CSV table of C-alpha atoms in Angstrom, one decimal:
chain,number,residue,atom,x,y,z
A,1,MET,CA,61.1,87.5,110.7
A,2,SER,CA,61.9,90.8,113.0
A,3,PRO,CA,65.3,92.3,112.3
A,4,ARG,CA,68.2,91.3,114.7
A,5,PRO,CA,68.7,93.9,117.3
A,6,LEU,CA,71.7,96.6,116.8
A,7,CYS,CA,74.0,98.0,118.9
A,8,PRO,CA,73.3,101.7,119.0
A,9,THR,CA,76.9,102.8,118.6
A,10,CYS,CA,78.6,100.3,116.1
A,11,LEU,CA,75.2,99.4,114.3
A,12,ARG,CA,76.2,95.6,114.8
A,13,PRO,CA,74.1,93.0,115.9
A,14,LEU,CA,74.3,93.0,119.5
A,15,GLN,CA,75.9,89.4,119.7
A,16,ALA,CA,78.8,90.7,117.2
A,17,CYS,CA,79.0,94.1,118.9
A,18,TRP,CA,82.5,95.5,118.8
A,19,CYS,CA,82.8,98.4,120.7
A,20,HIS,CA,84.8,96.6,123.3
A,21,CYS,CA,87.5,96.5,120.5
A,22,ILE,CA,87.7,100.3,119.7
A,23,HIS,CA,90.6,102.5,120.8
A,24,THR,CA,89.9,106.5,120.1
A,25,VAL,CA,92.4,108.5,118.6
A,26,ALA,CA,93.0,112.1,117.8
A,27,SER,CA,94.5,113.0,114.6
A,28,PRO,CA,95.0,116.8,113.1
A,29,VAL,CA,94.1,115.4,109.6
A,30,GLN,CA,90.5,115.4,109.3
A,31,LEU,CA,89.0,112.2,107.9
A,32,LEU,CA,86.1,111.8,105.7
A,33,VAL,CA,84.9,108.4,104.4
A,34,LEU,CA,82.5,107.9,101.5
A,35,GLN,CA,80.9,104.5,101.6
A,36,HIS,CA,79.6,102.5,99.1
A,37,PRO,CA,75.8,101.5,100.0
A,38,LEU,CA,77.0,98.0,99.1
A,39,GLU,CA,79.5,97.8,102.1
A,40,VAL,CA,77.4,99.0,104.9
A,41,GLY,CA,75.7,95.7,105.5
A,42,HIS,CA,78.9,93.7,105.6
A,43,ALA,CA,80.0,92.2,108.6
A,44,LYS,CA,83.6,93.2,107.7
A,45,ASN,CA,83.0,97.0,107.7
A,46,THR,CA,86.0,98.2,108.8
A,47,ALA,CA,85.2,101.8,107.3
A,48,ARG,CA,82.6,102.0,110.3
A,49,LEU,CA,85.2,100.9,112.6
A,50,LEU,CA,87.7,103.5,111.4
A,51,GLN,CA,84.9,106.3,112.0
A,52,GLN,CA,84.7,105.2,115.5
A,53,CYS,CA,88.3,105.3,116.1
A,54,LEU,CA,89.0,108.5,114.7
A,55,VAL,CA,87.8,111.3,116.9
A,56,GLY,CA,86.0,114.1,114.7
A,57,SER,CA,85.8,111.8,111.6
A,58,ARG,CA,82.8,111.6,109.2
A,59,LEU,CA,81.3,108.8,107.4
A,60,GLU,CA,78.6,109.1,104.7
A,61,VAL,CA,76.9,106.6,102.6
A,62,GLY,CA,76.2,106.5,98.8
A,63,GLU,CA,77.4,106.0,95.3
A,64,VAL,CA,76.2,109.4,93.7
A,65,PHE,CA,76.1,112.4,96.0
A,66,ALA,CA,74.2,115.7,95.7
A,67,ALA,CA,77.2,118.2,94.5
A,68,ALA,CA,76.0,120.6,97.2
A,69,ASP,CA,76.2,118.2,99.9
A,70,LEU,CA,79.5,116.7,98.5
A,71,GLN,CA,81.1,120.3,98.4
A,72,GLN,CA,80.0,121.1,102.0
A,73,TRP,CA,81.6,118.0,103.3
A,74,LEU,CA,84.7,118.4,101.1
A,75,HIS,CA,85.3,122.2,101.7
A,76,ALA,CA,83.3,123.6,104.7
A,77,PRO,CA,84.5,123.7,108.0
A,78,TRP,CA,83.0,120.6,110.2
A,79,PRO,CA,81.7,121.3,113.8
A,80,GLY,CA,84.7,122.6,116.3
A,81,GLN,CA,86.8,124.4,113.3
A,82,ALA,CA,86.6,128.2,112.9
A,83,ALA,CA,84.2,129.4,110.2
A,84,ASP,CA,87.0,130.8,108.4
A,85,ALA,CA,89.6,127.9,108.9
A,86,PRO,CA,91.2,126.9,105.4
A,87,VAL,CA,90.5,123.6,104.5
A,88,HIS,CA,92.6,121.5,101.8
A,89,THR,CA,91.2,118.3,100.7
A,90,ALA,CA,92.9,115.2,99.3
A,91,LEU,CA,91.9,112.1,98.1
A,92,LEU,CA,93.6,108.8,99.5
A,93,TYR,CA,93.7,106.7,96.0
A,94,PRO,CA,96.6,105.3,94.0
A,95,ALA,CA,97.2,106.2,90.3
A,96,THR,CA,94.4,104.7,87.9
A,97,ALA,CA,95.1,103.2,84.5
A,98,PRO,CA,93.1,104.2,81.6
A,99,ASP,CA,89.5,102.7,81.5
A,100,PRO,CA,87.4,103.8,78.5
A,101,GLN,CA,84.1,102.7,80.2
A,102,LEU,CA,85.0,104.9,83.3
A,103,PRO,CA,87.1,107.5,82.2
A,104,LEU,CA,88.7,109.7,84.9
A,105,LEU,CA,90.3,113.3,84.7
A,106,ALA,CA,93.8,113.6,85.8
A,107,PRO,CA,94.0,114.9,89.1
A,108,PRO,CA,96.0,117.6,90.1
A,109,ALA,CA,99.5,117.5,91.8
A,110,LEU,CA,99.4,117.5,95.7
A,111,PRO,CA,100.8,120.8,97.0
A,112,GLY,CA,103.9,119.9,99.2
A,113,ALA,CA,102.7,122.9,101.3
A,114,TRP,CA,99.5,121.1,102.4
A,115,LEU,CA,101.3,118.4,103.9
A,116,ALA,CA,103.4,120.7,106.3
A,117,GLN,CA,99.8,121.7,107.6
A,118,PRO,CA,98.1,118.6,108.9
A,119,GLN,CA,95.7,120.4,110.9
A,120,GLN,CA,94.3,122.0,107.8
A,121,LEU,CA,94.2,118.6,105.7
A,122,ARG,CA,90.7,116.6,105.2
A,123,LEU,CA,91.7,113.1,103.8
A,124,VAL,CA,88.9,111.5,101.8
A,125,VAL,CA,88.6,107.7,101.6
A,126,LEU,CA,86.4,105.6,99.5
A,127,ASP,CA,85.4,102.4,100.9
A,128,GLY,CA,84.5,100.0,98.4
A,129,THR,CA,85.9,97.4,95.9
A,130,TRP,CA,88.4,99.0,93.3
A,131,ARG,CA,85.6,98.6,90.7
A,132,LYS,CA,82.9,100.5,93.2
A,133,SER,CA,85.4,103.0,94.2
A,134,ARG,CA,86.1,104.1,90.4
A,135,LYS,CA,82.5,104.2,89.5
A,136,MET,CA,82.1,106.5,92.8
A,137,LEU,CA,84.9,108.4,91.5
A,138,TYR,CA,83.6,108.6,87.9
A,139,LEU,CA,80.0,109.5,89.1
A,140,ASN,CA,81.2,112.1,91.5
A,141,PRO,CA,83.5,114.8,89.1
A,142,ALA,CA,84.1,116.9,92.3
A,143,LEU,CA,86.2,113.8,93.6
A,144,GLN,CA,88.3,113.7,90.4
A,145,GLN,CA,89.4,117.3,90.9
A,146,MET,CA,91.1,116.7,94.1
A,147,PRO,CA,94.8,116.0,94.4
A,148,ARG,CA,95.9,112.5,95.5
A,149,LEU,CA,97.7,110.9,98.2
A,150,ALA,CA,99.4,107.7,97.3
A,151,LEU,CA,100.8,105.1,100.5
A,152,HIS,CA,104.7,104.7,100.3
A,153,ASP,CA,106.1,101.4,101.5
A,154,VAL,CA,102.9,99.5,101.5
A,155,PRO,CA,103.6,96.5,104.3
A,156,ALA,CA,101.5,93.1,103.7
A,157,GLY,CA,97.9,93.5,104.9
A,158,ARG,CA,96.7,92.2,108.2
A,159,TYR,CA,92.8,91.7,107.1
A,160,VAL,CA,93.1,88.3,107.7
A,161,ILE,CA,89.4,87.7,107.1
A,162,ARG,CA,89.4,88.8,103.4
A,163,LYS,CA,91.7,87.4,101.0
A,164,ALA,CA,93.8,90.0,98.9
A,165,HIS,CA,93.7,89.3,95.2
A,166,ALA,CA,97.0,91.3,94.7
A,167,PRO,CA,100.0,92.6,96.5
A,168,GLY,CA,99.5,95.7,98.6
A,169,GLN,CA,95.8,95.5,98.6
A,170,LEU,CA,94.5,96.8,102.2
A,171,SER,CA,91.2,97.3,103.9
A,172,SER,CA,89.8,100.9,104.1
A,173,PHE,CA,91.1,100.8,107.8
A,174,GLU,CA,94.7,99.7,107.2
A,175,ALA,CA,94.6,102.2,104.2
A,176,ALA,CA,93.4,105.2,106.2
A,177,ALA,CA,95.7,104.3,109.1
A,178,LEU,CA,98.9,103.9,106.9
A,179,ALA,CA,98.1,107.4,105.5
A,180,LEU,CA,97.7,109.2,108.6
A,181,ALA,CA,101.0,107.5,109.9
A,182,GLN,CA,102.7,108.7,106.8
A,183,LEU,CA,101.3,112.3,107.0
A,184,HIS,CA,101.9,112.5,110.9
A,185,GLY,CA,105.4,110.4,111.1
A,186,TRP,CA,103.8,107.8,113.2
A,187,SER,CA,106.4,105.0,113.8
A,188,ASP,CA,105.2,101.6,114.4
A,189,CYS,CA,105.9,102.3,118.2
A,190,HIS,CA,103.7,105.5,118.2
A,191,PRO,CA,100.8,105.5,120.5
A,192,ALA,CA,98.4,106.5,118.2
A,193,TRP,CA,99.1,103.9,115.4
A,194,ARG,CA,99.4,100.9,117.9
A,195,ALA,CA,96.1,102.2,119.0
A,196,LEU,CA,94.5,101.8,115.7
A,197,MET,CA,96.1,98.4,114.9
A,198,GLN,CA,95.2,97.0,118.0
A,199,SER,CA,91.3,98.3,117.2
A,200,PHE,CA,91.9,96.7,114.0
A,201,ASP,CA,93.5,93.3,115.1
A,202,HIS,CA,90.9,93.0,118.1
A,203,ALA,CA,88.0,93.6,115.5
A,204,MET,CA,89.5,91.1,113.2
A,205,ALA,CA,89.9,88.2,116.0
A,206,HIS,CA,86.6,89.1,117.3
A,207,HIS,CA,85.1,88.3,114.0
A,208,GLN,CA,87.2,85.1,113.3
A,209,GLN,CA,85.8,84.0,116.9
A,210,LEU,CA,82.1,84.3,116.0
A,211,GLN,CA,82.4,82.9,112.6
A,212,ALA,CA,84.3,79.5,114.4
A,213,GLN,CA,81.4,79.5,117.0
A,214,HIS,CA,78.7,79.7,114.4
A,215,ARG,CA,80.6,76.8,112.3
A,216,ALA,CA,80.7,74.8,115.5
A,217,LYS,CA,77.1,74.9,115.8
A,218,VAL,CA,76.2,74.3,112.2
A,219,GLN,CA,78.4,71.4,111.9
A,220,PRO,CA,76.5,67.9,112.3
A,221,PRO,CA,77.5,66.0,115.4
A,222,GLU,CA,79.9,62.9,114.5
A,223,VAL,CA,78.0,59.5,114.5
């Protein structure tokens, strides 16, 4: 059986392409998404949508990364940046309870001065389930050594196609968008915030529509 043709831009099956949902946004804060391999094939790949919406962002897939590659992604200037441009790297991740099976180092404090210089800040997002992302942290010590950015006043999630198992659980897209809004002081009316959330809402609605069409096709006719 031949594989389904994919859209070269969003990498989704052509019949499920969501390129029409994408509204691009520029952010002074650079975004690096590290995606667990098991998330790549999910139809609900919001990390890929996030990377397509944010101009200049980067997405890398893996569970264990080569130390040299990870250091390059975390600290070296990206294309378009001056070779001597300072880069401050922070991890978007909440406080973690002790886990004897996957012990983590305590992260250093996030310097307040970094938040006043968003053009020098690189925000790292781990895309995976809670357990997968913690294992990524455990297996890549360089990630443990980064200061962490925590979200404040987290609203209810809009990720309607996957049930949250606890209050405050968000998709990678929503968490990153909220972090950028927090760093830049975007209000709900800010054009960048509105563009990001329109992309997210349209993609979720498109997915639900496709699912409904699929169910209608496979449902046996009434007799």
